[in-house]
XYZ file of C-alpha atoms in Angstrom:
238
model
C 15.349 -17.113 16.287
C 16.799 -14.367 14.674
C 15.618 -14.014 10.961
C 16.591 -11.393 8.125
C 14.219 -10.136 5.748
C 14.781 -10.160 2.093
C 12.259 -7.409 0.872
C 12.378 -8.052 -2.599
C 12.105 -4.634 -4.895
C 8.406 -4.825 -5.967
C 7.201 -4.973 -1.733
C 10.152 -2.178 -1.441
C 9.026 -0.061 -4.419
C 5.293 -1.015 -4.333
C 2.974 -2.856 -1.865
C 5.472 -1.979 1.023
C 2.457 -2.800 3.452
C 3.081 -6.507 2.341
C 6.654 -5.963 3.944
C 5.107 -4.756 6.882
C 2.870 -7.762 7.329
C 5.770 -9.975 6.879
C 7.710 -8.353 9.884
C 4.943 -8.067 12.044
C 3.969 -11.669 11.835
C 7.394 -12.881 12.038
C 7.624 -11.181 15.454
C 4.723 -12.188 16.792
C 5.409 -15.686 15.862
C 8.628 -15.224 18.073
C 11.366 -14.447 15.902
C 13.700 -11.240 15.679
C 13.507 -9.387 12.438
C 16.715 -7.607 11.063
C 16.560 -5.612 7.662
C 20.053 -4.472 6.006
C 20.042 -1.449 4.115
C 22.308 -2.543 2.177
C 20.181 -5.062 -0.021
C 19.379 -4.133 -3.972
C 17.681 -6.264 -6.526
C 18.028 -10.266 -6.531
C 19.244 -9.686 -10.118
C 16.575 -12.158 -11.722
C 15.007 -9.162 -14.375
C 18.828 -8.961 -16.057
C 19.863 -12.099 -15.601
C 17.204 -13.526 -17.130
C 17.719 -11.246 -20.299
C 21.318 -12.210 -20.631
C 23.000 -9.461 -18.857
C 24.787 -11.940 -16.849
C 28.111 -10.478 -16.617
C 26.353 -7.231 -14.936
C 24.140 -8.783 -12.658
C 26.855 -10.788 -10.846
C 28.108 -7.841 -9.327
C 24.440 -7.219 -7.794
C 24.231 -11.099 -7.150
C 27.427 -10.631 -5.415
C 26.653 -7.635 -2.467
C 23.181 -9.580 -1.935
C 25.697 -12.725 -1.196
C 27.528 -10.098 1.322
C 24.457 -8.612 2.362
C 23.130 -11.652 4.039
C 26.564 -12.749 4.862
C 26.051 -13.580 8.527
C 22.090 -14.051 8.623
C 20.839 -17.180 10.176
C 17.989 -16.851 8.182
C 17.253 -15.477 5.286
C 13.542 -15.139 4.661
C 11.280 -13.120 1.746
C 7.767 -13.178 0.771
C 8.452 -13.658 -2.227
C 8.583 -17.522 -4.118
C 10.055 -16.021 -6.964
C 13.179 -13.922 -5.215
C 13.628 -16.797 -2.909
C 14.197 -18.867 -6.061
C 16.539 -16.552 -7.680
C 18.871 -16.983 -4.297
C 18.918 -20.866 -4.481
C 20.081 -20.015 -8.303
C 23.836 -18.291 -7.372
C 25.012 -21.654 -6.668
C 24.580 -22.452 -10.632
C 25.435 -19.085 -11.517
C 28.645 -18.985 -9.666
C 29.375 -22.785 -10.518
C 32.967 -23.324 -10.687
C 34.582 -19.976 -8.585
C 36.338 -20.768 -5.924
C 35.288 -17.829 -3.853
C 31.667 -17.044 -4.476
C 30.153 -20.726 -5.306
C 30.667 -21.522 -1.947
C 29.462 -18.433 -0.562
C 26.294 -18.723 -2.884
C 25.898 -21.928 -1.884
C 25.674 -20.947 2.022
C 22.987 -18.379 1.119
C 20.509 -20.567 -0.944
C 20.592 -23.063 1.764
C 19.849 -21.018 4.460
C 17.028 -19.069 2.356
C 13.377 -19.782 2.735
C 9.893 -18.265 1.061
C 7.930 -16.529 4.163
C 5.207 -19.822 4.112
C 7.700 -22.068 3.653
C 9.995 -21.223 6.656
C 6.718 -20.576 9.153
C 5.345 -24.237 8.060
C 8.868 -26.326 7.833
C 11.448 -24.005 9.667
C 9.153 -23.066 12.755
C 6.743 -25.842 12.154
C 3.864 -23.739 12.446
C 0.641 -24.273 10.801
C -1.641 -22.138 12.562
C -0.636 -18.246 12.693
C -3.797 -17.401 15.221
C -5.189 -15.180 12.263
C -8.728 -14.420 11.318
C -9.836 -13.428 8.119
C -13.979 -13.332 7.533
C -14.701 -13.690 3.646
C -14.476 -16.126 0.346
C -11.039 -16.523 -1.551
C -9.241 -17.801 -4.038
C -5.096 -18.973 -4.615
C -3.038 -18.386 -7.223
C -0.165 -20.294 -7.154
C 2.481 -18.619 -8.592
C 5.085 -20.065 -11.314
C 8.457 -20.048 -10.198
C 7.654 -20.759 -6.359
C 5.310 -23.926 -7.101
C 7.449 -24.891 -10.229
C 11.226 -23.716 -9.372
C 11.239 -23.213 -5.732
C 8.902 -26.325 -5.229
C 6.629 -25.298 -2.208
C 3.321 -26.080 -2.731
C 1.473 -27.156 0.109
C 2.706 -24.329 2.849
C 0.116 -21.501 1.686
C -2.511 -24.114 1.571
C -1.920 -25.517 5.421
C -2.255 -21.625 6.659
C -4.661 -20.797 4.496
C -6.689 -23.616 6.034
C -5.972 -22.469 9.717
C -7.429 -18.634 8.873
C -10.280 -18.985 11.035
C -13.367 -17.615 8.956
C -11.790 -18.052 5.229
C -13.216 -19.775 2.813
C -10.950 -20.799 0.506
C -12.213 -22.256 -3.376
C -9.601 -23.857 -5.705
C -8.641 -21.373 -8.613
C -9.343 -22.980 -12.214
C -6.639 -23.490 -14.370
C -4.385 -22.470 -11.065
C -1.466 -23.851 -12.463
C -1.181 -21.965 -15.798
C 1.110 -18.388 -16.010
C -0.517 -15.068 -15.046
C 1.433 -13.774 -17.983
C 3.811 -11.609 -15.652
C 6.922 -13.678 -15.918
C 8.906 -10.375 -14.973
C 10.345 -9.061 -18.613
C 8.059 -11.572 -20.505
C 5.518 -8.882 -19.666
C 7.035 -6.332 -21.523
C 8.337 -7.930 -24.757
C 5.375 -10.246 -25.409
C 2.847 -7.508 -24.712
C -0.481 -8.767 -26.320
C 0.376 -12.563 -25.204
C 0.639 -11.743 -21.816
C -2.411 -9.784 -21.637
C -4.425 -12.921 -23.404
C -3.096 -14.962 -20.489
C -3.608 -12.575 -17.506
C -7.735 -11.966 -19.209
C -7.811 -15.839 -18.990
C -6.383 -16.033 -15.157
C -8.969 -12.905 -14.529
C -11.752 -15.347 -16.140
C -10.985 -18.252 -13.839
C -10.588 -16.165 -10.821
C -14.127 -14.945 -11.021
C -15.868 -18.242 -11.663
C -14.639 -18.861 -7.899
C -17.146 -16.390 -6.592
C -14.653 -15.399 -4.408
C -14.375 -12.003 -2.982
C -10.179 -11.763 -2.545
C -7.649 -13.533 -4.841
C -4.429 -14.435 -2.623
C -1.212 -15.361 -3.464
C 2.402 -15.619 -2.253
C 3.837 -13.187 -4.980
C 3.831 -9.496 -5.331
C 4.460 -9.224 -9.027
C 1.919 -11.530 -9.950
C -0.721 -10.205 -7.641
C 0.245 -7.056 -9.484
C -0.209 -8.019 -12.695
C -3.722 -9.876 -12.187
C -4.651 -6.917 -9.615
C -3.993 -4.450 -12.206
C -6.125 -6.426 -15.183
C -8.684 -6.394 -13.150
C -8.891 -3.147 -12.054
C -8.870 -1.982 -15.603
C -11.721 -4.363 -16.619
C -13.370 -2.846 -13.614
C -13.795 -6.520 -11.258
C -14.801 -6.310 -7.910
C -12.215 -8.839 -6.957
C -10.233 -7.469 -3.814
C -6.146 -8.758 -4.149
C -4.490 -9.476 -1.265
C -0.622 -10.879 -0.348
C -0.939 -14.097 1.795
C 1.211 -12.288 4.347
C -1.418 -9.638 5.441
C -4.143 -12.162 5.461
C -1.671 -14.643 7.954
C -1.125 -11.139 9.895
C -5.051 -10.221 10.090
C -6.618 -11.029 13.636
């Protein structure tokens, strides 16, 4: 099965060992990995503050980008998302709507594809230690997959895995949110930090870069002991 990965800019710019993890455990779980140069941002940070005019032209090379992929895969809930959206966005255009529309279908989060595409739900890895999962906004909520993190995670021979309080309120990321509602996001990242440690748990997990970002870097700051990892290099660990 021949599969193309969707980076997403935060693995490309920033935890680019997450992107690595992705690729490895695609291959070993038998597919073929191709990544075009080509690809730039999804387009969600602009879109989403109203520069929609602008983004389409971004929206519009990803749609050529990934042209003649069979698969289109990204470990990322919230990117994934943002493909499935160009239908909407290009609603009504007789050229790109059904161009957009071929994309989002063929598009899957990385957990998603392994668990419905490949019908996998045990990855052979082995991770020794306690966790927690935060399920992340706009691939529980928009995207809809809930339960494929949760069937690996349960197959990672040595993980213990404790349900996160609270899991399904915001980390305060929400991309730009972050930015122009400063002091509200930090009040809702200190009160994601304050459920993840009455887990115990030594690692906090999740399926999103930007949010493990976000809660990673809070918790550095307030100086927690609480390791953050992308579910993709725990499925890769052996």
């Amino acid at each position: 099965m021949k599969v193309t990965l969707f980076a997403t800019c935060i693995v490309d710019m920033f935890k680019s060992n997450v992107g690595k993890a992705t690729v490895e455990l695609l291959e070993r779980l038998g597919c073929e990995v191709e990544f075009p140069e080509s690809q730039v941002c999804c387009g969600q940070p602009s879109y989403n503050s109203g520069y929609v005019k602008e983004t389409k032209e971004a929206m519009k090379r990803m749609i050529e980008t990934f042209s003649d992929a069979e698969y289109v895969v990204s470990p990322s809930g919230s990117c994934a998302f943002m493909f499935h959206e160009y239908p909407h966005i290009f609603a009504g255009d007789p050229v790109w709507e059904p161009k957009a529309k071929k994309l989002a279908e063929k598009t899957y989060e990385l957990t998603q594809f392994i668990v419905e595409v490949l019908k996998i739900e045990d990855v052979g890895a082995r991770f020794e230690g306690t966790a927690t999962y935060h399920t992340s906004c706009h691939m529980t909520r928009l995207l809809g997959v809930k339960e494929p993190p949760m069937i690996l995670l349960k197959n990672v021979k040595g993980l213990e895995v404790t349900e996160l309080p609270g899991k399904e309120q915001c980390c305060g990321f929400g991309g730009t949110f972050s930015v122009k509602m400063g002091q509200i996001s930090e009040q809702m990242v200190d009160e994601k930090v304050c459920h993840v440690e009455e887990t115990g748990a030594d690692y906090l997990i999740g399926a999103d870069a930007a949010c493990l970002m976000n809660i990673g870097g809070r918790m550095e700051r307030l100086g927690k002991p609480v390791k953050v990892m992308h579910i993709a290099e725990v499925l890769n660990s052996r």
